Coordinates of C-alpha atoms and ligand atoms in Angstrom, one line a residue:
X247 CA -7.2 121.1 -182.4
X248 CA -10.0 119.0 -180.6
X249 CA -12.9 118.0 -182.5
X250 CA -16.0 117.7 -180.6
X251 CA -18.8 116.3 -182.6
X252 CA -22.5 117.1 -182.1
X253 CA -23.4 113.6 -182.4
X254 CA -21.0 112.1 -180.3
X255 CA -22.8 112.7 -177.3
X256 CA -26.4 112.8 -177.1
X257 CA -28.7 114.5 -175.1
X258 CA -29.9 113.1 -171.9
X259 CA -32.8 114.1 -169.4
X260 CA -31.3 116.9 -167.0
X261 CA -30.8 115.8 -163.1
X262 CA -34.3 116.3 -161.3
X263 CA -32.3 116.9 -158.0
X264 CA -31.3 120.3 -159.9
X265 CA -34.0 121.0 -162.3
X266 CA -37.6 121.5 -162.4
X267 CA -39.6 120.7 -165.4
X268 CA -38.5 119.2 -169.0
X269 CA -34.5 120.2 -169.9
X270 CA -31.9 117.8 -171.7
X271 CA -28.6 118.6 -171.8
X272 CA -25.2 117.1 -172.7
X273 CA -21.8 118.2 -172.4
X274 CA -20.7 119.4 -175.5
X275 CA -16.9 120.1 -175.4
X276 CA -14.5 120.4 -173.2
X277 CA -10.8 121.5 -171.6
X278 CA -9.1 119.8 -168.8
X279 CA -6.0 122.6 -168.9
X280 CA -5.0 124.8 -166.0
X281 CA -8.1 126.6 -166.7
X282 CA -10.9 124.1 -167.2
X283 CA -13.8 125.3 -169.7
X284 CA -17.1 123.0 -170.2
X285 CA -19.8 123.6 -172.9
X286 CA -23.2 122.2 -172.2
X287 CA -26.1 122.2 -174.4
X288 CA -29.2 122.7 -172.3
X289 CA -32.3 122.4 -173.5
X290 CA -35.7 123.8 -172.1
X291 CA -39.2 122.4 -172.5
X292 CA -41.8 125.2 -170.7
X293 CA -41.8 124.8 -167.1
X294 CA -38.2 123.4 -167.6
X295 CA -35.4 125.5 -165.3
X296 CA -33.0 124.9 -163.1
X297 CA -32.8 125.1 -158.8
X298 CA -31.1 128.0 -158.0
X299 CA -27.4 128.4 -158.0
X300 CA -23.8 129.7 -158.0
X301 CA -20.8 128.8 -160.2
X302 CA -17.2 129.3 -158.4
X303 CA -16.5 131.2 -161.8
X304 CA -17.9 132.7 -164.5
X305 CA -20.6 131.1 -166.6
X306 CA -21.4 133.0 -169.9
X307 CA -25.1 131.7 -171.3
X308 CA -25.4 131.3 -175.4
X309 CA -29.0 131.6 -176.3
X310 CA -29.2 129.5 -179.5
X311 CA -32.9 128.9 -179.5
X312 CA -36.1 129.7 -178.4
X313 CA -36.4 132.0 -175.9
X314 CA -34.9 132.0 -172.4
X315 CA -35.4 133.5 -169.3
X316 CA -33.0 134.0 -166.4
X317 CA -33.4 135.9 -163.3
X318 CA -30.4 136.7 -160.3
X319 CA -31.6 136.7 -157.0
X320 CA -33.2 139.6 -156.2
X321 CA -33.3 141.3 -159.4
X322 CA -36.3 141.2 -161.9
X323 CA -36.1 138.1 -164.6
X324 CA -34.8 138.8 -168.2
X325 CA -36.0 137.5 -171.0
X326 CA -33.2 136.0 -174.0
X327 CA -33.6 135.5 -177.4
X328 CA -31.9 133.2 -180.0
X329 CA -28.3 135.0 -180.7
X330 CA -28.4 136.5 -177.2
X331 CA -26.0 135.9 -174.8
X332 CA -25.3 137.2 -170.5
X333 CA -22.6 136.3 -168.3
X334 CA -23.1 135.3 -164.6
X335 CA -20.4 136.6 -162.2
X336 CA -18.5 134.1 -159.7
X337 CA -20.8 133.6 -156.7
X338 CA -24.1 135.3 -158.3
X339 CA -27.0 133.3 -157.2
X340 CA -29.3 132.9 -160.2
X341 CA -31.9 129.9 -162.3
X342 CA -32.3 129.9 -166.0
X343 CA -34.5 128.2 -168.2
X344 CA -37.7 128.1 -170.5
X345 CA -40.0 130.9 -170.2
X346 CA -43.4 130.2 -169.1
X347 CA -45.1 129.6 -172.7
X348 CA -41.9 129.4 -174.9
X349 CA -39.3 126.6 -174.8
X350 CA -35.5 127.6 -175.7
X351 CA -31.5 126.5 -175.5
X352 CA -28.5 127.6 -174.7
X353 CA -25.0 126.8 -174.3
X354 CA -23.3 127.1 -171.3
X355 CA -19.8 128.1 -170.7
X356 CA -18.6 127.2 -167.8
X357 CA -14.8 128.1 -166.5
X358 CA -13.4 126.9 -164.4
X359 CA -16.6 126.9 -162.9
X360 CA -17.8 124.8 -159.5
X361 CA -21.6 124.7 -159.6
X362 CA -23.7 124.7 -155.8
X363 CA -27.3 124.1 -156.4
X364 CA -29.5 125.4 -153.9
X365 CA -33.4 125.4 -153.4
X366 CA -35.5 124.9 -156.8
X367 CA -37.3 128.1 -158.6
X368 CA -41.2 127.7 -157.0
X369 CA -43.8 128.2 -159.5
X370 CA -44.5 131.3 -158.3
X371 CA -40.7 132.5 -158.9
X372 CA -41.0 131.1 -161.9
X373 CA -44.5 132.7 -163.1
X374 CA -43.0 135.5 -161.7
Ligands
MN67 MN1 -26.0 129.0 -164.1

């Protein structure tokens, strides 16, 4: 059993190279076997999202707080609730973050998972 304590790792700012607006997160836990698994806590200020992006795997989203709202490219935005949870397929281009107006976390679970950001979520993608 591996213990990974919440207070172990505080939060830091999120990169601005791939976010837009206020978000923390830290790496929660994590794997290093033949199939890598990382948890991140993300946290969302409104306004706060990420850039586009892929993961090389899947990446299932926890929503543990607030509200949060993702959108795949293409497709209309959803909008999550605490105890809500979605799953991004391997190569699915997609943002996630605060709503406009609300603030929210998740966890991320990421496996084996390469991420590629891409361009950042405009305001008016994000207003959407
Ligand atoms: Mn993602």
């Amino acid at each position: 059993m591996d213990i990974f304590r919440n207070q172990d790792s505080p939060m830091h700012p999120a990169d601005a190279t791939s976010f837009t607006g206020p978000a923390r997160t830290k790496l929660l836990a994590s794997s290093e076997n033949a199939t890598p698994v990382h948890v991140y806590r993300v946290e969302f200020d409104e306004g706060g999202r990420t850039n586009w992006h892929t993961h090389s795997g899947p990446q299932w989203l926890l929503v543990v707080g607030g509200r949060i709202r993702a959108q795949v490219w293409g497709q209309a935005p959803v909008e999550l609730d605490a105890g809500d949870a979605v799953v991004f397929a391997p190569g699915e281009k997609h943002w996630h973050g605060a709503p406009p107006g609300a603030r929210g976390t998740h966890l991320a679970v990421n496996v084996n998972v390469k991420t590629d950001w891409l361009e950042p979520v405009t305001e008016e993608q994000y207003r959407g």
